[in-house]
Structures are given as structure tokens and as C-alpha cells.
Amino acid sequence: MKTILELRHATKEYRGVPAVKDVTFTLEQGEVHALLGENGAGKSTLTKMLAGVIAPTAGDILLDGQAVELRGPSDALHKGIAMVYQETSLVPSLTVAQNLYLGDARWFNRLRGIYIAAQQFLQSLNFPVDPTALVSSLGAGQKQMVEIARAVHHKARVIIFDEPTGTLTPEEKHHFFALVKRLQARGVSIIFISHALEEALQISDRITILRDGEYVVTDRTENFDRDRIVRAMVGRTLSDELYGRADQRRARPAGRKVLSVQNLSMGTMVRNNTFSVFAGQITGIFGLIGSGRTETAKVIAGIMKRDFFHGGQIRLEDRPVRYRVPRPAIRDGIIYVTEDRKLEGFFETMSVAENIYVAAMAGGQSRSSMVSMSEMRQLAETWTKALNIRVINSDARVVELSGGNQQKVVVGKALVQKPKLIIFDEPTRGVDVGAIAEIHQLINRLADDGMAVVVISSYLPEILHLSDRILVSRQGRIVEEFTGGQADEETIMYAAVH
Amino acid sequence: MFGVANLTQERIVLALALGLTTVFSIALPGFLTAENLLSLVRSVSVLGILGIAMALVVIGRGIDLSLVAVMAVSLAWTLHMVATGVPLAVALALGLAFCLLAGIITGFLIAYVEIPAIFATLAMGTFIYGFGRYFLITLDVVYLPDAARSIVWIGSGSFLGIPVPVLVFGGVCLLGALFLRYVKAGRYVRAIGDNLLAARITGIPVRPIIVMQYALSGLIGFVAGLVTATSVASMNIRVANSTFVYDVILVVVLGGIGLSGGKGGVRNVIVGTLLIGVLINGMTIMDVQYTVQNVIKSLILLAAIVADTIINPRDEQTAQQGDI
Ligand SMILES: Nc1ncnc2c1ncn2[C@@H]1O[C@H](COP(=O)(O)OP(=O)(O)OP(=O)(O)O)[C@@H](O)[C@H]1O
Ligand SMILES: [Mg+2]
């Protein structure tokens, strides 16, 4: 097969610390090439060099065997290399169609024209997205679809997907894989980054694994299994406890009722929603994207603006509550861990320590109005250790951390506020196998310690693995409840869809 | 030592200021004298004090275009009251209260009514000027009355050979730095400037902090006004209509405090102020025309921004998406 894109002995350093060290990577015409590695292994860095987003510190990029210099993402796109980012890069204040055709001459045409074109185009990809909707009103999954559609629209020969499936529901994933196959059939070469190893095994032709910025191995996918991948990723064999699928344990019994939601309605997203959450167990909420789970959680935690509130009652330990801003909810012990960490999860110009300390201050841990540097250092130390947050140096800004480590910072910020009820919204999005296991262990420990834990997830195995109770959400309300260990994937999926 | 990547705008500007100082010291006799250097810093101390006020707001992702109007009107009113027989202490207290109130109203409009800062403060600046001119004082220029002689030292005195305005500038810088670093509210200001949504979801009292930020700006504006009024023995409220407030923004941006919030600190203001000070002083010694001075100032600003973009290229994608 013909090699289309190649990275030769590439190194990328940030402040003298290499994120990618002397890596050689080849992409063949029409293949799906999975790129795997732990958080911070350098996957995004490598692909960003190929997409012209960053320039290598050393090494060459070869396109069709010719050394090229990519002068920026638009130059790369022009040469046929498109990248779909880990997190969205769409313009929130424009509509879906405007985003699709951004940079096209067509954009200047009458809006109606591009809406019709966009409608047809999105339909041809089987994407259920309204082209006239503002991007800011879309859920994470739909944003991802628009992003993919944009790359396809630009007729790229190489498309790089940086964790495209993290935000998709099983059904959407299905569509996505079908789309990848169709692109491949058209001769498009694809680089696919994911933390879900099964996906890589299922969809790719070849797999390359990075570890700590270094090249480990490239081989045909048939020659890999889950164990070999994990071994290559972490550089040693790890106990099954951390990496294997834990077997079914007995569901924890329900403790005291902490939260009860009655007939909650809100906008068009939440309709007459009723459910309860108990202390000392994990309540998993499963549903498709757009089934109103995030919105419900955000009303409970006082994050939604009040004009969206259309009735119903929320009781915290039998006291009716209605928060207009998050602050009093946090003071009462209700904490929501966001699904969109870039948008509202952390302070990117601050260090890990500062992020955690700001959260501690805002959570009202100490009465004093002054900052205590020693307390800050000590909190940072405790939580970096507890969550195993990996940073190059302790002053590194959170924006410089890899996705999984950023997620751990967001979790740390929530836990430092000592919640009674904690709501995790997609807690392991973009997090590597090891870190997923760590975050799951942590969530389990919180429930064992008597906290009321809610986990919202679109990833069914995660729900099955964690939950003591499973609530299924559809069209803005909880439609079914299962006890953990009772239901299987099909039953739950059926309840979520029908 | 720092590598190329650590050449921040702050350092570029500092290097520029030092470079200019060297050039001027060699080329201009009389530049490098203790006397001239002191008068140099003294001449920009008001600018620097206002720069701190502006910086506090800009770090919180705001902007205060009413700053100079608040400063001018409050002090003019204070002097006017003293001239009409109000005891000095009472007049000062009322002037200060005026600044705080103006700041609180501005902050309220921005935080609770959710008017963009640039419009809210622009409107407030015009309003305060008009209101002051019509209701509070009768003339554009109010002279320092004899009853206020006892505070003249603020603008014209010196202590241990250092002019008091320079000391006030230093004091405001110190307090500003301490506020940003050691006071919770200061940390909150930076957090809000970094990411407002995250600040809200983390439980920071976002709206009260925004109000406080503008109140603080007004308070520091009053201090700057005191220094101005006592050093020239008058207050001309027409300064509210001049481009002075843009000079203040220039100092802040030049020093490297991004208008997008969350970045920079007091050091940046000092560096920006010094560069402007050196420049103006040198040009004044060389007898450069005022208009030409303005052109040169803006060229310097452009140069600093361009240099920053070249040395620290903003990677479009990381700028948009923090996740990498
Ligand atoms: N702009 C930057 N400044 C400093 N360090 C950076 C920057 N971008 C990435 N790094 C560092 O480079 C390393 C590799 O990061 P990269 O984002 O490529 O990892 P990744 O494999 O994509 O991880 P994840 O699976 O979490 O997305 C990390 O240690 C990260 O902290
Ligand atoms: Mg990544």
C-alpha cells in the first residue's frame, strides 16, 4: 500500500520538555490507523503536528513522499488534512450550517440556500442535527457531529479524529463507525484516537501505541488483543483489578433519602421528571444524549438560569430547595461535576494547586478572607496524590495538561468542596483506561463512605459497572428503574430508546 | 535564565524600556540624573495609579472607561465643597463615597443587568461627567481652595527625597499585588477573568465580586484624583473627555495584561508605566511635538503586540480549546 502521510523522527518540546520524542509514524492510503496511549502520552500532540496546528521542534512531515511545511490548520486543510478535535472548535454563536460552511465562499450566499444545502448534506451523513440551530444550543454529541460533517465537507484525504466517540451514544457511535467505513471506502485515510480499546480493535487496520511521548509499537490490528495493548501502553502488566472488568458485586442498599425530585419541568428538555437519590449508593442515570439528564442535574445544582424553570419540586433531605445560582447549592453540599470541562470545568491559566484552592475557598472550607499559601500547597499535594494527577511541573497551567489529567482536576475541584450529593456528568470522557479505573474506584469509595453519588453516563458499560440503581432517562424524564446487577445491556438500551 | 519561549510581552517591554533608557542616557545630557529620573516617575505616577485600577478590572475580564470621569468629577466636587465651606474631612469622605457609589452602580449594571462592560462604563463615564458638570460644580476647572492647603503635600511634598506621588504609586502597587495574591476576593477576580462559567459553577459569588471590582476601581481613581488635584492645585473635569483613559488602557495592554482577562498582574502595569514614562520624558527633553509623541506611543504599542505574537504564537486551536 502507498504511504500518504508520514512523520519522521519528530520531536515536539514544550518549554524544553518533550511531549513527543523522536517518533516516526506512517499513514497508508485508505487505512484506519488507531493511535493509542495513556493520558499525556502525546497522541494529540503528534496529530496536531500532522494537522499543522503546531510545528515540530525537530523532524519532518512528508505528504505523498514529499517533505512539506504546514503553515497552519487552514494550510493543512488546503493540502487535504483535516482534524476533528478532542473538544469542539465550533463557533458557538453561529448556526450549524454557518459553521459547516465557515470559510467557504458559499457563506456569503443567502442563508436559506446554505440551510437547504446543509440539511441535505447532514442527511446524507445520517446526522440528526438541525442546520438552523445555534451551536451553543447543541449537546456535546451533536457538536461532534457538526465537526465531523465539516471535515467531510472539506473533502479531506486524511481525517484525524481525536477522541471522536467519547461523547457519542451507542447508536451515534454505530453511525460514526459506519461513516468511517464509508470514508475509508472512498479512499480517505483516517487516524483515530480513542481511549476505548474495543473501538480501536473493532475499527482499525493498524494500531500505533505511544508511551510518555515515545513510540512503542505499530502492528496490524489482528495481532493485538486488549492485554497486549494495555501492556504496551503502560509498559508493565497491571493487576486485573485495575484494568479488567470487575465482576458483578452486590448492589449497595439504599441509605437515607437525600434528594427527591418531583414533577420537575424545564423548557423543552425536562418534562415532569420524578426520581430520588439515596445516600451510600451510586445512582446511575443512563439515557441518550438530549434526554434531559444534564439539564435536570443543572437545575438541581442551581446552574440553570431560572427562566427555564417551569415547575415541580426539589427536596434536599426533605427540605424544599430552589437554587438560583450554584453557590448556595454548593454550601448545602450539592455539587455537579460538569460534562464540558473546557467550557466550565477549570481555570486554564491557573496551576492545579490554584484551581483546587479556588474551589476550596469558594466551597467555604475556611472563614478567613485571606489566602493561605501553606493550605494551598497542602491541598494540592493531597489531591494530586489522591487522584494521581500527572503534571510536568507543579506550576504548569491546567491548559497544558492532557485531557485525562484535566478531568482529574475537575473532579478534585468538586471533592475538595466536601459534597453530600455529588453528580458526575460523563466523568470519564476522554480519560485513559488506567485513569478510568482510578476514577471508578474513587466514585465507589465515595459511595462506600456514605455519600449520595449520581453518575450520568451515555456509556452503558460504565453505568452497569458502577451503579447500584440504574435510572433510565428518555425525553426529559426518568422512565424506568433497575437495581444494579438485575438488568442487562439490552433491557436498559430498550428502555432508553422506546 | 529563560529560553526564547519565556520572552513574554512583559519582558519585551521591560527590555525596550531599559534599552530606551540606555539610548537616552547616552544621547541626552541631563536624562540620567537622579533628579530627572525622579521627575520622570513622578510624571507618570497618576497614570500608573490609574493603570492599577484598570488592571484590576481588566484581569476580571472587564474594562472601565468611566475611570477618568469618576476621578475628575469626584475630586472637582470635593474641592468645590471645600471652597463653599464644607469641612475638608467631610468633603473628602463625600468625594470618596461618590467614587464608590459610581463604581457600585457601574458594577451593578454589568453584573446584574448584564450590560457589556464596555458600554456600561462608556455610558456611566458620560453620565458622570454630565451630572457632575450640571449638578455638582459650576465651572470646568475647580481650583484648590485655601481651606484644602493641608493636603497639598500629597501632590507636591516629598519624603526622604522621594516625591509623595511616587510613594503613593508604590503603595497602590503594593496593595494591588497583595490583593491579587493574598486576598480571596483577588483570587476570585482572576478566576472570573479566566473563566466566568467555571467561576460560577465553582461557587464563586461572581456578581458581588464584579461589583466590588468596579468599586475598587473607583476607589483607586479617587486616590489618583487626589494626587492630581494636589499637584496642580486644581481639577479640570474636561480631562474626562480627553483620550487620557486610553493612555491608561495603553499602559495596561502594553505591560502585557491581556484584554481577554485572567492574565497579568501589578508588575505588568509597572513595566508599562515605566516605558511610557521614559518615552515621554525623553521626547519632552528632545522637544518632540505632542501629536508626534502620540504617534510614537501608538507605534510602540503596535510593536509590542506584534513582537508578542511572533515570539509567543497563539495557536488558534489551543486558544479555542483548552483540552489538548
Ligand atoms: N501547550 C502545551 N504546553 C505545555 N505542555 C503541553 C502542551 N500541550 C501538551 N503538553 C504536554 O505534552 C504531553 C502530551 O500531551 P497530549 O495532549 O499530546 O497527550 P494525549 O496523549 O493527547 O493525552 P489525552 O489522552 O489525555 O488527550 C502532556 O504531558 C502535556 O502536559
Ligand atoms: Mg489528547
PDB file of C-alpha atoms in Angstrom, chain B residues 52 66 99 125 147-148 169 199 201 265 285 297:
ATOM      1  CA  ILE B  52      -3.574  49.573  38.636  1.00  0.00           C
ATOM      2  CA  SER B  66     -15.534  55.718  33.289  1.00  0.00           C
ATOM      3  CA  CYS B  99     -16.469  57.199  43.681  1.00  0.00           C
ATOM      4  CA  GLY B 125     -18.473  57.961  32.144  1.00  0.00           C
ATOM      5  CA  ALA B 147      -9.036  75.527  53.174  1.00  0.00           C
ATOM      6  CA  ALA B 148      -7.556  72.478  51.466  1.00  0.00           C
ATOM      7  CA  PHE B 169       2.059  54.916  43.264  1.00  0.00           C
ATOM      8  CA  ALA B 199     -16.211  30.543  38.363  1.00  0.00           C
ATOM      9  CA  ILE B 201     -20.171  26.641  38.770  1.00  0.00           C
ATOM     10  CA  GLY B 265      -0.623  41.488  37.387  1.00  0.00           C
ATOM     11  CA  ILE B 285      13.669  66.686  26.540  1.00  0.00           C
ATOM     12  CA  LYS B 297       3.316  55.900  21.601  1.00  0.00           C
TER      13      LYS B 297
END
